[in-house]
Coordinates of C-alpha atoms in Angstrom, one line a residue:
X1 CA 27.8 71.2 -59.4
X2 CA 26.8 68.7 -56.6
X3 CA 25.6 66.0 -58.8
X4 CA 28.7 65.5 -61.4
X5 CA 29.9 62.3 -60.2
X6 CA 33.4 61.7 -61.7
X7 CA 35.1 62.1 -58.5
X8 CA 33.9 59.3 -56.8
X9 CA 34.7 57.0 -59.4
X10 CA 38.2 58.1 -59.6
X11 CA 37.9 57.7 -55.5
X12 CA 36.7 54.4 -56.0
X13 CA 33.6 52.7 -54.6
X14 CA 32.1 49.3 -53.5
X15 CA 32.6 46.0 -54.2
X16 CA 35.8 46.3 -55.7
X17 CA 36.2 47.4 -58.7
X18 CA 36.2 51.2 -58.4
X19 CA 39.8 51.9 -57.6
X20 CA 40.6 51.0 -61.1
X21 CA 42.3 53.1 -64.3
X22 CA 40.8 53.4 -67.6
X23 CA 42.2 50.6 -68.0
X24 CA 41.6 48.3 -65.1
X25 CA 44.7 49.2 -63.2
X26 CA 44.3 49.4 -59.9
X27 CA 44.5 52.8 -58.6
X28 CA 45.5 52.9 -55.1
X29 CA 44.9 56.4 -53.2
X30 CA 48.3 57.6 -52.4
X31 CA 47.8 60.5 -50.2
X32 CA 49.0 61.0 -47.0
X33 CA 48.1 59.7 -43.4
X34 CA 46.6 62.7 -42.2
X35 CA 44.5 63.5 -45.5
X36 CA 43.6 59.6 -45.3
X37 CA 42.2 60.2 -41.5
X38 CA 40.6 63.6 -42.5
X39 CA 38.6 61.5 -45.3
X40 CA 37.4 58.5 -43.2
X41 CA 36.7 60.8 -40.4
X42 CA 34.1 62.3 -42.8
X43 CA 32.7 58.8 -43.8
X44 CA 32.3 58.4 -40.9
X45 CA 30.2 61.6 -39.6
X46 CA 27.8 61.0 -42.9
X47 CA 27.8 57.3 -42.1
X48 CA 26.2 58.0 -39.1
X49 CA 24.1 61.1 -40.0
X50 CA 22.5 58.7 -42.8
X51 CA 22.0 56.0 -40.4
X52 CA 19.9 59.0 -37.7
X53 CA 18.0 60.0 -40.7
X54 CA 17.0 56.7 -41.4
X55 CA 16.1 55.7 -37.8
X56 CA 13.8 58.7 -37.4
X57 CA 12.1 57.2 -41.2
X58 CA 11.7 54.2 -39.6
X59 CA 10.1 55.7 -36.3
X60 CA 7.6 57.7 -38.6
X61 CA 6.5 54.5 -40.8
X62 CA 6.0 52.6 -37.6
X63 CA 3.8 55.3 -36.4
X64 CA 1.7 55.9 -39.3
X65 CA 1.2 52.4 -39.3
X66 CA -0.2 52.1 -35.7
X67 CA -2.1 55.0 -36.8
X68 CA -4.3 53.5 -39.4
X69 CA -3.7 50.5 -37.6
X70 CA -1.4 47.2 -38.8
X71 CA -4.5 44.9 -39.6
X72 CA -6.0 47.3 -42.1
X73 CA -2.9 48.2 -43.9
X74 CA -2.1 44.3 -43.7
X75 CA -5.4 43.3 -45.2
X76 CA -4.8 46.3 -48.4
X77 CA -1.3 44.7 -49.1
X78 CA -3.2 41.3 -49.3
X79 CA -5.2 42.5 -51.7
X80 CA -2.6 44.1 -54.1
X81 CA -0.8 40.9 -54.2
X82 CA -2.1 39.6 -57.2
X83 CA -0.8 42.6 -59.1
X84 CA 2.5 42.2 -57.5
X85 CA 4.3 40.2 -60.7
X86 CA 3.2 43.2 -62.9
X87 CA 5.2 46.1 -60.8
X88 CA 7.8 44.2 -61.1
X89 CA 7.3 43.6 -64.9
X90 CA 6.9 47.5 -65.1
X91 CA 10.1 48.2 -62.8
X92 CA 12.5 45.8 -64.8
X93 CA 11.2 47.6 -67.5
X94 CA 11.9 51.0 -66.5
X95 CA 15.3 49.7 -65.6
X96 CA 15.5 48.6 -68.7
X97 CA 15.0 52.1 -70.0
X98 CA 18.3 53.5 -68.0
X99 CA 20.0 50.3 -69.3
X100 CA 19.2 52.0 -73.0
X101 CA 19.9 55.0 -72.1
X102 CA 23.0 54.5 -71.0
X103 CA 24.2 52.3 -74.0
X104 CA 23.7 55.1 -76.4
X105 CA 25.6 57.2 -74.4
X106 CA 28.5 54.5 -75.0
X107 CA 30.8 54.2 -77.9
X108 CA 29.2 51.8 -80.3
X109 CA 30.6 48.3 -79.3
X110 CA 32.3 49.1 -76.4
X111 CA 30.7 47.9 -73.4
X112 CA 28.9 44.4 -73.8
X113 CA 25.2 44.4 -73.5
X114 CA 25.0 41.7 -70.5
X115 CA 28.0 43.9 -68.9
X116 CA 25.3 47.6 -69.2
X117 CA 22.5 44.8 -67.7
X118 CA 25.0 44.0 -64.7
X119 CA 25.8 47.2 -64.4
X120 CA 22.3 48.7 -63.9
X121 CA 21.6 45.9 -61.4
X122 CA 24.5 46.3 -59.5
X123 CA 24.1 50.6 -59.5
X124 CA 19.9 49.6 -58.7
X125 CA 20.8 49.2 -54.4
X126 CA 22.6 52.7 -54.4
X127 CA 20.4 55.1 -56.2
X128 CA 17.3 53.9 -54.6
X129 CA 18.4 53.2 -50.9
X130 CA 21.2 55.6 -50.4
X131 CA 20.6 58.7 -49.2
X132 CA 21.0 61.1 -52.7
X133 CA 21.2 57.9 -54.6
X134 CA 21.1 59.3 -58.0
X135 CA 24.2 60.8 -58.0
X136 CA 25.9 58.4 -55.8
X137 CA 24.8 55.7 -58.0
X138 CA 26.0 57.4 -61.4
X139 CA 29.1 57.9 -59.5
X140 CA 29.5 54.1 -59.2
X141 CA 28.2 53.3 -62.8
X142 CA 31.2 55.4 -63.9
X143 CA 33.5 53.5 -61.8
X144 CA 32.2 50.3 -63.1
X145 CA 32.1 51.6 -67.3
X146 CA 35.8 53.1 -66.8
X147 CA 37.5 49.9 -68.2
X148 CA 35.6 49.0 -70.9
X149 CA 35.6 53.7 -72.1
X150 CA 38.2 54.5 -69.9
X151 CA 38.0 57.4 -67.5
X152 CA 37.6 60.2 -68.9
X153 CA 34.1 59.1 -70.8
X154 CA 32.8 57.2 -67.7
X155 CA 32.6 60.0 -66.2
X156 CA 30.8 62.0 -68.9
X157 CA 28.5 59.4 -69.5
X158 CA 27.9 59.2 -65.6
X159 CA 27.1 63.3 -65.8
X160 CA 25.4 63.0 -68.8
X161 CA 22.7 60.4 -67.4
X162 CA 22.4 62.8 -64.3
X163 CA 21.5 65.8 -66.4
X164 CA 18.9 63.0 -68.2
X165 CA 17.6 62.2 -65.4
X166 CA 16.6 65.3 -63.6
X167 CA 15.8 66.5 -67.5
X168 CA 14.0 63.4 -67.9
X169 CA 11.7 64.0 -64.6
X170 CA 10.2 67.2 -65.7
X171 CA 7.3 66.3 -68.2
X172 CA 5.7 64.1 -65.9
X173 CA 6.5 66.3 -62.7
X174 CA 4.8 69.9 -65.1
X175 CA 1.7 67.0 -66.1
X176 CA 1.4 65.7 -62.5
X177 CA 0.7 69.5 -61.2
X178 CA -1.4 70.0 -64.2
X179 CA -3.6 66.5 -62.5
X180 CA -3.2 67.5 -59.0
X181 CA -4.2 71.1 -59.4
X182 CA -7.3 69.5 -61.9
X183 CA -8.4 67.4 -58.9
X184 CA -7.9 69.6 -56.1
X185 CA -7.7 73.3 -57.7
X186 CA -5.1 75.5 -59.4
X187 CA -4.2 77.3 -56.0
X188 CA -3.6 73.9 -54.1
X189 CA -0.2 74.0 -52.1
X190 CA 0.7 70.7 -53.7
X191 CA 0.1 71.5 -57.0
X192 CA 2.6 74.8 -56.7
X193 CA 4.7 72.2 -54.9
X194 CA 5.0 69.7 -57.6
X195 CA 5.1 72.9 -60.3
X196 CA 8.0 74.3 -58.9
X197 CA 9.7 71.0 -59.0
X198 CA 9.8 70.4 -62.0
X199 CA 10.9 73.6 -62.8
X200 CA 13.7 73.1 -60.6
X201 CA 14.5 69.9 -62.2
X202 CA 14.7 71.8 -65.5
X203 CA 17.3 74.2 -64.2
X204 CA 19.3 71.2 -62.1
X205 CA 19.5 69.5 -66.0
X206 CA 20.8 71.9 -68.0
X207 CA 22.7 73.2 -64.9
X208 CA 24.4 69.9 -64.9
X209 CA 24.5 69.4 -68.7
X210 CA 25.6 72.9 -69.6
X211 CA 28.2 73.5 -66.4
X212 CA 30.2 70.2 -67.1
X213 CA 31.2 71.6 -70.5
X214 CA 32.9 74.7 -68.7
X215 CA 36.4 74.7 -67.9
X216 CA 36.1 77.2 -65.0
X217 CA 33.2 74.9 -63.2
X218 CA 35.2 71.5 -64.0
X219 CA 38.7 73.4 -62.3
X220 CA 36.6 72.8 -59.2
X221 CA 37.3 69.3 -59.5
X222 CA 40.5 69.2 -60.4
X223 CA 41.4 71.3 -57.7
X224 CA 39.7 69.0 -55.1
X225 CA 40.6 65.9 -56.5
X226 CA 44.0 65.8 -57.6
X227 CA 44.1 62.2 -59.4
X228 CA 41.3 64.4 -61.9
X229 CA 43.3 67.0 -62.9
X230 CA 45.2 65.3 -65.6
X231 CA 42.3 64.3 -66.7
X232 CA 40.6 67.6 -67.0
X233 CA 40.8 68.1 -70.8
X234 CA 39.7 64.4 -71.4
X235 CA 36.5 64.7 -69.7
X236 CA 35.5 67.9 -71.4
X237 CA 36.4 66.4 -75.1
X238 CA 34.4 63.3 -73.8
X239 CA 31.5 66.1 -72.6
X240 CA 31.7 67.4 -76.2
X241 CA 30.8 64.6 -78.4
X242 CA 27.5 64.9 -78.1
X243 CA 25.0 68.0 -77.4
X244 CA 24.0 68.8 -73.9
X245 CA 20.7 67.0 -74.5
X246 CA 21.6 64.1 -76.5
X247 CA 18.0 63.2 -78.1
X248 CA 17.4 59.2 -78.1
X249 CA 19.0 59.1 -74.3
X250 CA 16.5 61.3 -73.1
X251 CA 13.6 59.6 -75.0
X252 CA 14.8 56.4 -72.9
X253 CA 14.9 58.4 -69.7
X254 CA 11.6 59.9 -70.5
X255 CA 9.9 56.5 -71.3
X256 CA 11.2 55.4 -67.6
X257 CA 9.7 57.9 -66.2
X258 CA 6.2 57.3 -67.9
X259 CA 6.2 53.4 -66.9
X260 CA 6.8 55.1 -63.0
X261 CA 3.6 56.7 -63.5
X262 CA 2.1 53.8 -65.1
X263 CA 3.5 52.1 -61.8
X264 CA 1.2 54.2 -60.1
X265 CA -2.1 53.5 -61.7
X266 CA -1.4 49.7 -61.0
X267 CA -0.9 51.1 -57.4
X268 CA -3.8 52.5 -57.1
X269 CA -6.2 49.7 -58.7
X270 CA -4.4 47.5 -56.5
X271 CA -6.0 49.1 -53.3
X272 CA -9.0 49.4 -54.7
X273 CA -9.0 53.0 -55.6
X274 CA -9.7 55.2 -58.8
X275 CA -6.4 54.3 -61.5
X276 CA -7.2 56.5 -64.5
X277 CA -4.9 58.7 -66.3
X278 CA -5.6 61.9 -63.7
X279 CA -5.3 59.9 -60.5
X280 CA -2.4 58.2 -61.2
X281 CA -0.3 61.5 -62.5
X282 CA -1.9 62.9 -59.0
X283 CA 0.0 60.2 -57.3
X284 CA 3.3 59.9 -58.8
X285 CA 3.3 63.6 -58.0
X286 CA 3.0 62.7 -54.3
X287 CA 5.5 60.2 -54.8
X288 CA 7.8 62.9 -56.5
X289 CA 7.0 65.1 -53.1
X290 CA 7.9 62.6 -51.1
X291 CA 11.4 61.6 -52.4
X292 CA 12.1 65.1 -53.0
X293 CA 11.7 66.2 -49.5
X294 CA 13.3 62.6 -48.3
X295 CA 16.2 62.6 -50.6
X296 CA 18.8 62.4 -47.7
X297 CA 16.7 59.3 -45.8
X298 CA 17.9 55.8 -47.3
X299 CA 14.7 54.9 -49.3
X300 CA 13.0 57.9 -48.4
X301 CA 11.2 55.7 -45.8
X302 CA 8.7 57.1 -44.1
X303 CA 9.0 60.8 -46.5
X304 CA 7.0 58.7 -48.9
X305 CA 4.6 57.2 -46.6
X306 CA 3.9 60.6 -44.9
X307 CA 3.1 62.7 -48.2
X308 CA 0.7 59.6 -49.4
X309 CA -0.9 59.7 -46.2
X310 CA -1.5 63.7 -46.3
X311 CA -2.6 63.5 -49.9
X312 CA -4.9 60.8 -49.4
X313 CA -8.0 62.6 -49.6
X314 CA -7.0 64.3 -52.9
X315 CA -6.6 60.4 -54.3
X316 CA -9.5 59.4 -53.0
X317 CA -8.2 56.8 -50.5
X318 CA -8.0 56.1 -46.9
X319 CA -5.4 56.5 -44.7
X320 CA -4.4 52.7 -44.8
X321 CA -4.6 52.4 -48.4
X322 CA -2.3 55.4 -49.0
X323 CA 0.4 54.3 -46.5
X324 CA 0.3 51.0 -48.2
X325 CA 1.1 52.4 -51.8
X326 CA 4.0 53.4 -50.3
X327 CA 5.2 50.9 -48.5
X328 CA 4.4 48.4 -51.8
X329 CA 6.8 51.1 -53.4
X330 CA 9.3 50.1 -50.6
X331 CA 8.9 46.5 -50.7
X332 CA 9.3 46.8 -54.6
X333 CA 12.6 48.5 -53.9
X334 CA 13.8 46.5 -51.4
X335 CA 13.2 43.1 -54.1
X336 CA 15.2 44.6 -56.7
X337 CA 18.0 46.2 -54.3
X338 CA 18.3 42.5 -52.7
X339 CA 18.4 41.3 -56.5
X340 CA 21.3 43.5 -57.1
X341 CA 23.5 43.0 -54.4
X342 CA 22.8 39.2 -55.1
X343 CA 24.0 40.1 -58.9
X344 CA 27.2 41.9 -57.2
X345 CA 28.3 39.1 -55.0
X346 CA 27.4 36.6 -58.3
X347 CA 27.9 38.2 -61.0
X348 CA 31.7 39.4 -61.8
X349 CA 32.6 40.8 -65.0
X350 CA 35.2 39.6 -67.4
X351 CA 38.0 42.2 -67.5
X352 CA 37.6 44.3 -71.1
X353 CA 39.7 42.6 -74.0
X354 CA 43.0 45.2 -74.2

């Protein structure tokens, strides 16, 4: 039950606007001194936890780099430049899938469609540079849809689209074993690797999906956050609009998903490598490796670049060229994370009409 995220938008969360009711109330935490020190204390610990964890990412980037060497993986990222404009065609794209996605889980009408667009920008820094960004992110999409569905239905919607989302991953994840084991056998420790994530992503989905429309598993919440319990009830009549695997938000999720592997192919022609259909499903299975074992590093940095470098062989690429399809992935990030907090600082929203 790690990934529901309502309680963090009740909590509130940056740049403003999470401390605020269903209907844009502000919603200052009112719980005593000691419980106040005991939480900041813990922001604290993880604050600095994340920020070791990314250190020691750094350190292993910067020594993969110096050992393929700095002018080699220079010269690949040269070359890819010209395909530059399309990953970021493809990537505001797949954004642009989530965006859909999370407008049909919405009440018709009730959130703006330039308000869903801000939203998505805004969210795009924490899901892909925090450490377990998914669920902090849909935690802060909820805050930021409360006043336009109140509450309640923010934070289904928010636990809804992180049930998609590992749902969502699957396909390609079961078709990106299918490619690796293809390329580099059946038995290869990859392939099994990649296989049983995306069974594991299968059970996290429905887990989440199916565990947020029990009572018993939401009293959890209520009993940890108190400000939730009142709204117990709500969220679970919000849960129960719509099946556990509401069909045209998935599709959306899965279509993101397919323009990440698509992603990859560019990737690879753009360092000169082999981009057909197998390759490029072998690849965004090493990039599915990567994140998954560097979920708690901000921007996976250097979990990334280490499985591209071990796998390339099986993509038939050299050490410099792998490390660089990872660090383009990075740069690519880090254009669209600068973009959003640019939108943040911009970009206010209009409070809801009452």
């Amino acid at each position: 039950m790690a990934h529901l995220p309502p309680a963090p938008a009740a909590e509130g969360c940056p740049g403003g606007e999470a401390g605020r009711t269903g209907r844009g109330e502000e919603a200052p935490f009112t719980g005593p001194p000691a419980a106040r020190s005991a939480t900041a204390g813990r922001w604290r610990r993880r604050a600095l936890l994340h920020a070791a964890l990314g250190g020691i990412g750094l350190a292993a980037l910067a020594m993969l780099i110096r050992h393929v060497g700095a002018a080699a993986m220079l010269d690949t990222l040269a070359r890819a430049a010209p395909l530059l404009p399309l990953l970021v065609a493809l990537e505001a794209a797949r954004l642009g899938c989530e965006t859909l996605a999370t407008g049909a889980l919405c009440p018709r009408r009730s959130v703006p469609p330039a308000e869903l667009i801000r939203i998505h920008i805004v969210t795009y820094p924490v899901m892909t540079l925090m450490p377990a960004g998914r669920a902090a992110g849909e935690a802060v999409k909820a805050a930021l849809l409360s006043p336009h569905v109140g509450v309640p239905r923010a934070a289904a919607i928010a636990t809804a689209n992180q049930s998609l989302a590992l749902l969502a991953a699957s396909p390609l994840s079961l078709l990106a074993a299918l490619a690796i084991g293809r390329i580099a056998g059946s038995a290869s420790p990859l392939a099994l690797g990649v296989l049983a994530h995306a069974a594991l992503l299968v059970g996290s989905g429905l887990a989440v999906a199916y565990a947020a429309r029990q009572r018993a598993a939401f009293a959890w919440f209520a009993r940890r956050f108190a400000r939730l319990g009142h709204a117990t009830a709500a969220f679970q009549e919000a849960v129960r609009e719509r099946p556990p695997v509401p069909p045209r938000p998935f599709a959306c999720c899965v279509a993101g998903r397919a323009l990440q592997a698509t992603q990859y192919a560019v990737l690879l022609a753009a360092v000169g490598a082999e981009s057909g259909p197998l390759r490029a499903l072998a690849a965004y299975g090493v990039g599915a490796a990567g994140t998954a074992a560097g979920d708690l590093i901000p921007g996976q940095v250097g979990a990334t670049d280490g499985a591209f470098a071990l796998a390339a062989p099986l993509l038939g690429l050299i050490a410099s060229s792998a490390i660089a399809i990872a660090v383009l992935i990075h740069l690519l990030q880090a254009t669209f994370a600068l973009t959003g907090i640019a939108v943040t600082l911009a970009w206010r929203r209009r409070p809801p009409a009452p």
